[in-house]
XYZ file of C-alpha atoms in Angstrom:
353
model
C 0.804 -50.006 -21.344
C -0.167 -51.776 -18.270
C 2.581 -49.382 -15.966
C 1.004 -46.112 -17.829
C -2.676 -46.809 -17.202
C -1.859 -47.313 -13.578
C 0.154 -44.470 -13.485
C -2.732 -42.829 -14.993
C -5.222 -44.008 -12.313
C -2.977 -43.226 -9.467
C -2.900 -39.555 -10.660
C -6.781 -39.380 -11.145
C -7.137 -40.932 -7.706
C -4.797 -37.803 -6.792
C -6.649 -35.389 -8.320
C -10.265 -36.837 -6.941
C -8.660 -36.892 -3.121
C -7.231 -33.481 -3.934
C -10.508 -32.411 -5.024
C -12.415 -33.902 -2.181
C -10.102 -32.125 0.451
C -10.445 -28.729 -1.469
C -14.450 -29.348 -1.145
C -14.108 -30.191 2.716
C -11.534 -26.978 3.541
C -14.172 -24.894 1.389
C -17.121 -26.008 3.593
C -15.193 -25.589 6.923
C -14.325 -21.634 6.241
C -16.312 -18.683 5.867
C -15.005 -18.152 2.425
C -12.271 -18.996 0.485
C -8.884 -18.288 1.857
C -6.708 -15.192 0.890
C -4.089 -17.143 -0.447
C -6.134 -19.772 -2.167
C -6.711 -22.974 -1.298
C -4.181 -24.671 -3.995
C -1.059 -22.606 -2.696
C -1.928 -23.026 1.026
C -2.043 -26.762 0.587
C 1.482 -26.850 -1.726
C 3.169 -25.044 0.979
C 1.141 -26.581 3.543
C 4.356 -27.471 5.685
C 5.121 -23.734 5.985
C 4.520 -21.813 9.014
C 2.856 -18.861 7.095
C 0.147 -21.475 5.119
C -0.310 -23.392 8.820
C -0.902 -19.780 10.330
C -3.338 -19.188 7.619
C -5.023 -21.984 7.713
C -5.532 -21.633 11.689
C -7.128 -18.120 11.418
C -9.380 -19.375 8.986
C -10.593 -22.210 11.174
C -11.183 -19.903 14.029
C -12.847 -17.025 11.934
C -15.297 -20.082 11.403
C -15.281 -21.758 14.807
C -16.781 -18.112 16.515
C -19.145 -17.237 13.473
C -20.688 -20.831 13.857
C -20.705 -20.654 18.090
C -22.202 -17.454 17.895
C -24.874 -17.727 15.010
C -25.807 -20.859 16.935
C -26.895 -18.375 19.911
C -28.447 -15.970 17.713
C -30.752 -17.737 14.877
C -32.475 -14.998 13.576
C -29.902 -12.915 12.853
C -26.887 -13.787 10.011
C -23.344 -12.614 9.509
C -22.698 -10.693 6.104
C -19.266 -12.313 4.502
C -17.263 -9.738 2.972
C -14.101 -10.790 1.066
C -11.611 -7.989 0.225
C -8.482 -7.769 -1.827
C -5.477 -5.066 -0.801
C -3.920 -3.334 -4.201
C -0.624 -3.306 -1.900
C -0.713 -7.212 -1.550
C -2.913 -9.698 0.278
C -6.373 -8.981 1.396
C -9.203 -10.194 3.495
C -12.590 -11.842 4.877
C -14.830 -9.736 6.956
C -17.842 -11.305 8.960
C -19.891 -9.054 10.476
C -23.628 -9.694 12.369
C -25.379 -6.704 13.226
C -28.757 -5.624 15.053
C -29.530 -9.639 15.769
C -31.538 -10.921 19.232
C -28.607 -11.413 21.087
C -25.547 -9.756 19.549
C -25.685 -5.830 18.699
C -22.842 -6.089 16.549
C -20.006 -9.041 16.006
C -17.587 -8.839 14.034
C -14.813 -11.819 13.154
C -11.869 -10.689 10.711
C -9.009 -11.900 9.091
C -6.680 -10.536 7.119
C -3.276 -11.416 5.466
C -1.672 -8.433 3.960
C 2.016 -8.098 2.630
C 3.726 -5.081 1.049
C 6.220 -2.763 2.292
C 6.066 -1.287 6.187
C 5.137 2.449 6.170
C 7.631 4.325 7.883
C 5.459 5.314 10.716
C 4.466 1.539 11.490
C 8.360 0.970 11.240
C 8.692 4.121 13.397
C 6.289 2.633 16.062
C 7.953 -0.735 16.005
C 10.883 0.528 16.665
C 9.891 2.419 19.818
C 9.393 -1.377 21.083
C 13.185 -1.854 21.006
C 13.208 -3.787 17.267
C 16.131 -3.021 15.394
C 14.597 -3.268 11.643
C 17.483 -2.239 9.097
C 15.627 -1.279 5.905
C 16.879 -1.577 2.473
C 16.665 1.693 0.507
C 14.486 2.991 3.208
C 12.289 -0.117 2.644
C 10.852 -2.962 4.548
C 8.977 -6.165 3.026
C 6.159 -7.352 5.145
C 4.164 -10.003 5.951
C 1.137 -10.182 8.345
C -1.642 -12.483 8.960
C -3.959 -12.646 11.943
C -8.157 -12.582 12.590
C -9.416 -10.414 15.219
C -12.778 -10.070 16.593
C -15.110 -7.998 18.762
C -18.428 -9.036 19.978
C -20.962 -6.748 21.963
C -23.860 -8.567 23.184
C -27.287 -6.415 23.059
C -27.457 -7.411 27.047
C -26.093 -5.693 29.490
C -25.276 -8.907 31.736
C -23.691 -10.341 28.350
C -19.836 -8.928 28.586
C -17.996 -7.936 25.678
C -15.390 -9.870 24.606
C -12.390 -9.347 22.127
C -9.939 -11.445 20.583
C -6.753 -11.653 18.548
C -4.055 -13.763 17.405
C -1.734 -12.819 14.631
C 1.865 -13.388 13.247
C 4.812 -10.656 11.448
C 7.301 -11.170 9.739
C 9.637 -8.607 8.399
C 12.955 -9.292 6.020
C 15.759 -7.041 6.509
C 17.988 -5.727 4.366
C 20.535 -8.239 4.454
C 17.590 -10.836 3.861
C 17.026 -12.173 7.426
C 13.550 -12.555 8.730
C 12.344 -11.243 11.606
C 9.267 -12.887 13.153
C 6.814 -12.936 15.525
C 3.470 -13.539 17.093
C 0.981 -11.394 19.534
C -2.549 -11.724 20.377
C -4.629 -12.353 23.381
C -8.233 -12.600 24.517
C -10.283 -10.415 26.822
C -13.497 -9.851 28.953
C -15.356 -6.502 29.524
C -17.910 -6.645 31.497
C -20.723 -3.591 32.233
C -21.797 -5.610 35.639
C -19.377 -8.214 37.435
C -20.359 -11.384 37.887
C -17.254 -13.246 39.778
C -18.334 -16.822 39.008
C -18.010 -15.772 34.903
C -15.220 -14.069 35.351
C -13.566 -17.122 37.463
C -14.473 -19.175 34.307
C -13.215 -16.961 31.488
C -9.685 -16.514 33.343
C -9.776 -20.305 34.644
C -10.317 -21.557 30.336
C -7.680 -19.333 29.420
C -4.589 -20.181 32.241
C -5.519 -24.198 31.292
C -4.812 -22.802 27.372
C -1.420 -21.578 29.104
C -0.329 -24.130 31.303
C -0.276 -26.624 28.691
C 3.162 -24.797 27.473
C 4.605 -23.225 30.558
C 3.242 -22.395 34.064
C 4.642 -19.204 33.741
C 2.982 -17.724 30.611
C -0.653 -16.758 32.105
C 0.422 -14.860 35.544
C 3.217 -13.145 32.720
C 0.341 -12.701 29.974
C -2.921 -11.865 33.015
C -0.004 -8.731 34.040
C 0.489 -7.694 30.520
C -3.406 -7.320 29.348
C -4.144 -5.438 32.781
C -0.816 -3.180 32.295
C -1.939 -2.969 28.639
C -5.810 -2.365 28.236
C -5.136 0.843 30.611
C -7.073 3.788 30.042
C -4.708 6.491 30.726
C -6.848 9.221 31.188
C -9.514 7.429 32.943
C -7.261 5.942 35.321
C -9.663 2.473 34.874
C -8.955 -0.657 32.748
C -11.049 -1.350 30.013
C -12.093 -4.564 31.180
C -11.245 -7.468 33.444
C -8.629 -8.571 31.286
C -7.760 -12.323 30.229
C -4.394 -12.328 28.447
C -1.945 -10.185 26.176
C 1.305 -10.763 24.657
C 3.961 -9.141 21.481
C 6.876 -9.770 20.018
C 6.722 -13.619 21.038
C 9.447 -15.367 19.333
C 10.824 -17.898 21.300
C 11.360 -20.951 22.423
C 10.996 -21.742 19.092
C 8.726 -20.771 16.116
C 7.012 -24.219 16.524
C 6.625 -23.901 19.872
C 5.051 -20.578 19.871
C 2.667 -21.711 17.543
C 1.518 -24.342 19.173
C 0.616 -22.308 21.739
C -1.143 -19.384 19.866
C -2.937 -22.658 18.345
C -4.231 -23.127 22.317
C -4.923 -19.687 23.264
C -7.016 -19.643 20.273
C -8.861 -23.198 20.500
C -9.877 -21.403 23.839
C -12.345 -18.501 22.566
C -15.388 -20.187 22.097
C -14.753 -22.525 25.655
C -13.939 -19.279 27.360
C -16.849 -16.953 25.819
C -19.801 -19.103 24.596
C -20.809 -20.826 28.304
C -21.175 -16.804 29.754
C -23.293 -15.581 26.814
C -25.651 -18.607 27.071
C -25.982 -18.062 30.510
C -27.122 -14.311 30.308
C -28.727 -13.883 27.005
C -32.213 -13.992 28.399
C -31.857 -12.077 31.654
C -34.158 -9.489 32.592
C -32.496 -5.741 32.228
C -33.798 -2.445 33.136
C -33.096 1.111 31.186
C -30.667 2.473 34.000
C -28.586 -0.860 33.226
C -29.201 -0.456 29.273
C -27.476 3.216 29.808
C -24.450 2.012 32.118
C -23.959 -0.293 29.382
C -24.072 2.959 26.809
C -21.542 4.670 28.831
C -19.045 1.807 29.370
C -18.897 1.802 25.671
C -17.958 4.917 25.210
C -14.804 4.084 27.451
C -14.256 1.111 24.875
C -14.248 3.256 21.943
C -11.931 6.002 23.628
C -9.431 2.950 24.420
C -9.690 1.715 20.999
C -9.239 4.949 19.147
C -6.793 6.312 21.171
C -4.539 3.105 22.645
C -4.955 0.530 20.635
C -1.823 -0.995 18.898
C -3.528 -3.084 16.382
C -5.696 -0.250 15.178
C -2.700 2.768 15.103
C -1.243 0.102 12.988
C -4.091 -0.640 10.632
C -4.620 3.252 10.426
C -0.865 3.997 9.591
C -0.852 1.271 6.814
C -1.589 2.092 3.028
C -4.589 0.767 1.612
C -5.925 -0.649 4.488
C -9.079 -1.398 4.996
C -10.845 1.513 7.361
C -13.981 -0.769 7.948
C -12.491 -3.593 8.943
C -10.021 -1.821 11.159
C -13.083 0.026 12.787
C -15.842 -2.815 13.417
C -14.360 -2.922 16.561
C -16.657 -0.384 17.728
C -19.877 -1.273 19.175
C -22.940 -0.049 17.055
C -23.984 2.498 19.991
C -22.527 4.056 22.924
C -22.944 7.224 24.636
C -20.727 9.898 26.653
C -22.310 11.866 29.709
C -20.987 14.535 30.670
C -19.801 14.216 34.664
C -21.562 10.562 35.137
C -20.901 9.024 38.611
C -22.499 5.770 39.938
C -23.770 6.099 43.360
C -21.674 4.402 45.817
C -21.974 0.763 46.669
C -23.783 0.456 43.631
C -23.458 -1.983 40.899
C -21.805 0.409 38.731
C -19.465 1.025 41.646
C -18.408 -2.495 42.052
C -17.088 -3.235 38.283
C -15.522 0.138 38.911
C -14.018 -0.872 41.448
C -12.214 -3.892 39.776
C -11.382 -1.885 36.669
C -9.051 0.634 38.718
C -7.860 -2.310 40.843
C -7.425 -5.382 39.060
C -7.931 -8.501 40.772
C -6.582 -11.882 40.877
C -9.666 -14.331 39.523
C -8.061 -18.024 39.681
C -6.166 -18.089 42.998
């Protein structure tokens, strides 16, 4: 009797701690996970339940930095489900003091590749041998987009996500992408020094090598073709990432993403109450416009969302700002403001050397 009713106790003790730590994870995310907080913590020693679990802490970490900066105004928490598998949490803040629109997702969605996302991975040299034509799926990432209501308040945009796709002999491919990024509508060289200086320390702890790699890559990649200009001043970008080690490349997503709020948060502090006129509200307007033609036209993460079944088109979309404008012919005078971010969109510049 004795052995049972501390058995008994033990379990109960279980169950209260389990209980406890369920209460705790609830309070330190936006909403409940996607997978639920019971499975995540039975395979907590999983890559796929740590991933989640990491998205989910960041998703929070931003919302809570940037409703800090922005009292008045609060983010709407929209939880979605996917018919196909998996679904979503959607935080959006719109028309506050400081922020004209921010937006923090996350989504983990699983199902079978469409053949046009296959199609498009494939043009990036993976081999992906499908079963009957068909390709199980697993992604999970959060993603984020905030434009400041400012004009001396840059943009910024973030994401960090992880695939993984079985074959049809049962082997799992996997990988991880992501990357974080500045756009500016004025320059101001001391913020950018600061935003590119956060984000190399975020790299270096891994491998001197990553951020010069990774700086290259988000310059090469956030090109506006037909503009000839970058979209913004950069930061870092990588795909595909799958080695050393799936460990070690989580580790340091872990650091690229610890390094948002450090990066961002110091810049939109300092510039959230400067003075602005309506020539510098309208450059704004118009560098927008370039945003939204990269996004709609370039952008990997949203081609894939839009070629995906039952996606979610509002999610996929909040990445574009709440107003923006396109003038026909527009040129800045030269030596002008306007001319100098210009200037180091077409020629991008080294910021921490």
């Amino acid at each position: 009797g004795l052995a049972l009713g501390l058995w008994r106790r033990q379990v109960a003790l279980a169950a209260a701690r389990e209980d406890e730590e369920e209460k705790e994870l609830r309070q330190r995310f936006m909403a409940p996970p996607v997978s639920g907080l019971r499975e995540l913590r039975r395979r907590r020693r999983e890559l796929r339940s740590r991933m989640e679990l990491l998205i989910m802490e960041t998703q929070a970490e931003v919302c809570r930095a940037l409703a800090a900066l922005d009292p008045g105004a609060s983010f709407v928490v929209d939880s979605w489900e996917r018919k196909e598998g998996g679904g979503g949490i959607s935080c959006v803040l719109q028309d506050g003091e400081v922020f004209e629109k921010a937006g923090v997702n996350v989504s983990v969605v699983s199902g079978l590749l469409s053949e046009e996302a296959a199609r498009q991975m494939r043009s990036r040299g993976k081999s992906l041998k499908a079963k009957d034509g068909k390709l199980p799926f697993c992604a999970m990432g959060v993603s984020s987009v905030i434009h400041p209501k400012n004009p001396h308040v840059p943009t910024m945009h973030f994401n960090y996500r992880y695939f993984e796709i079985e074959e049809a002999d049962g082997t799992k491919q996997w990988w991880f992408g992501g990357g974080t990024d500045l756009t500016p509508t004025y320059l101001n060289e001391e913020d950018a020094v600061h935003f590119h200086k956060t984000l190399k320390e975020a790299c270096d702890k891994h491998d001197l090598k990553l951020y010069p790699k990774y700086k290259k890559w988000c310059d090469d990649y956030f090109y506006i073709k037909h503009r000839g200009e970058r979209r913004g001043i950069g930061g870092i970008f990588f795909d595909d990432m799958d080695s050393p080690s799936k460990e070690e490349v989580f580790q340091f997503v872990k650091s690229c993403a610890k390094a948002v709020v450090p990066c961002y948060i110091p810049i939109v502090k300092k510039h959230c109450h400067d003075s602005f006129t309506p020539e510098e509200k309208l450059w704004q307007q118009l560098r927008r416009g370039r945003y939204v033609e990269f996004n709609l036209l370039y952008d990997r993460g949203t081609k894939f969302g839009l070629l995906t079944p039952g996606s979610r088109i509002e999610s996929i979309l909040m990445s574009l700002p709440l107003t923006a404008r396109w003038e026909y012919m527009h040129n800045p005078p030269e030596s002008s403001k306007e001319a100098e971010i210009l200037e180091v969109l077409r020629n991008p510049k080294d910021w921490v050397h």
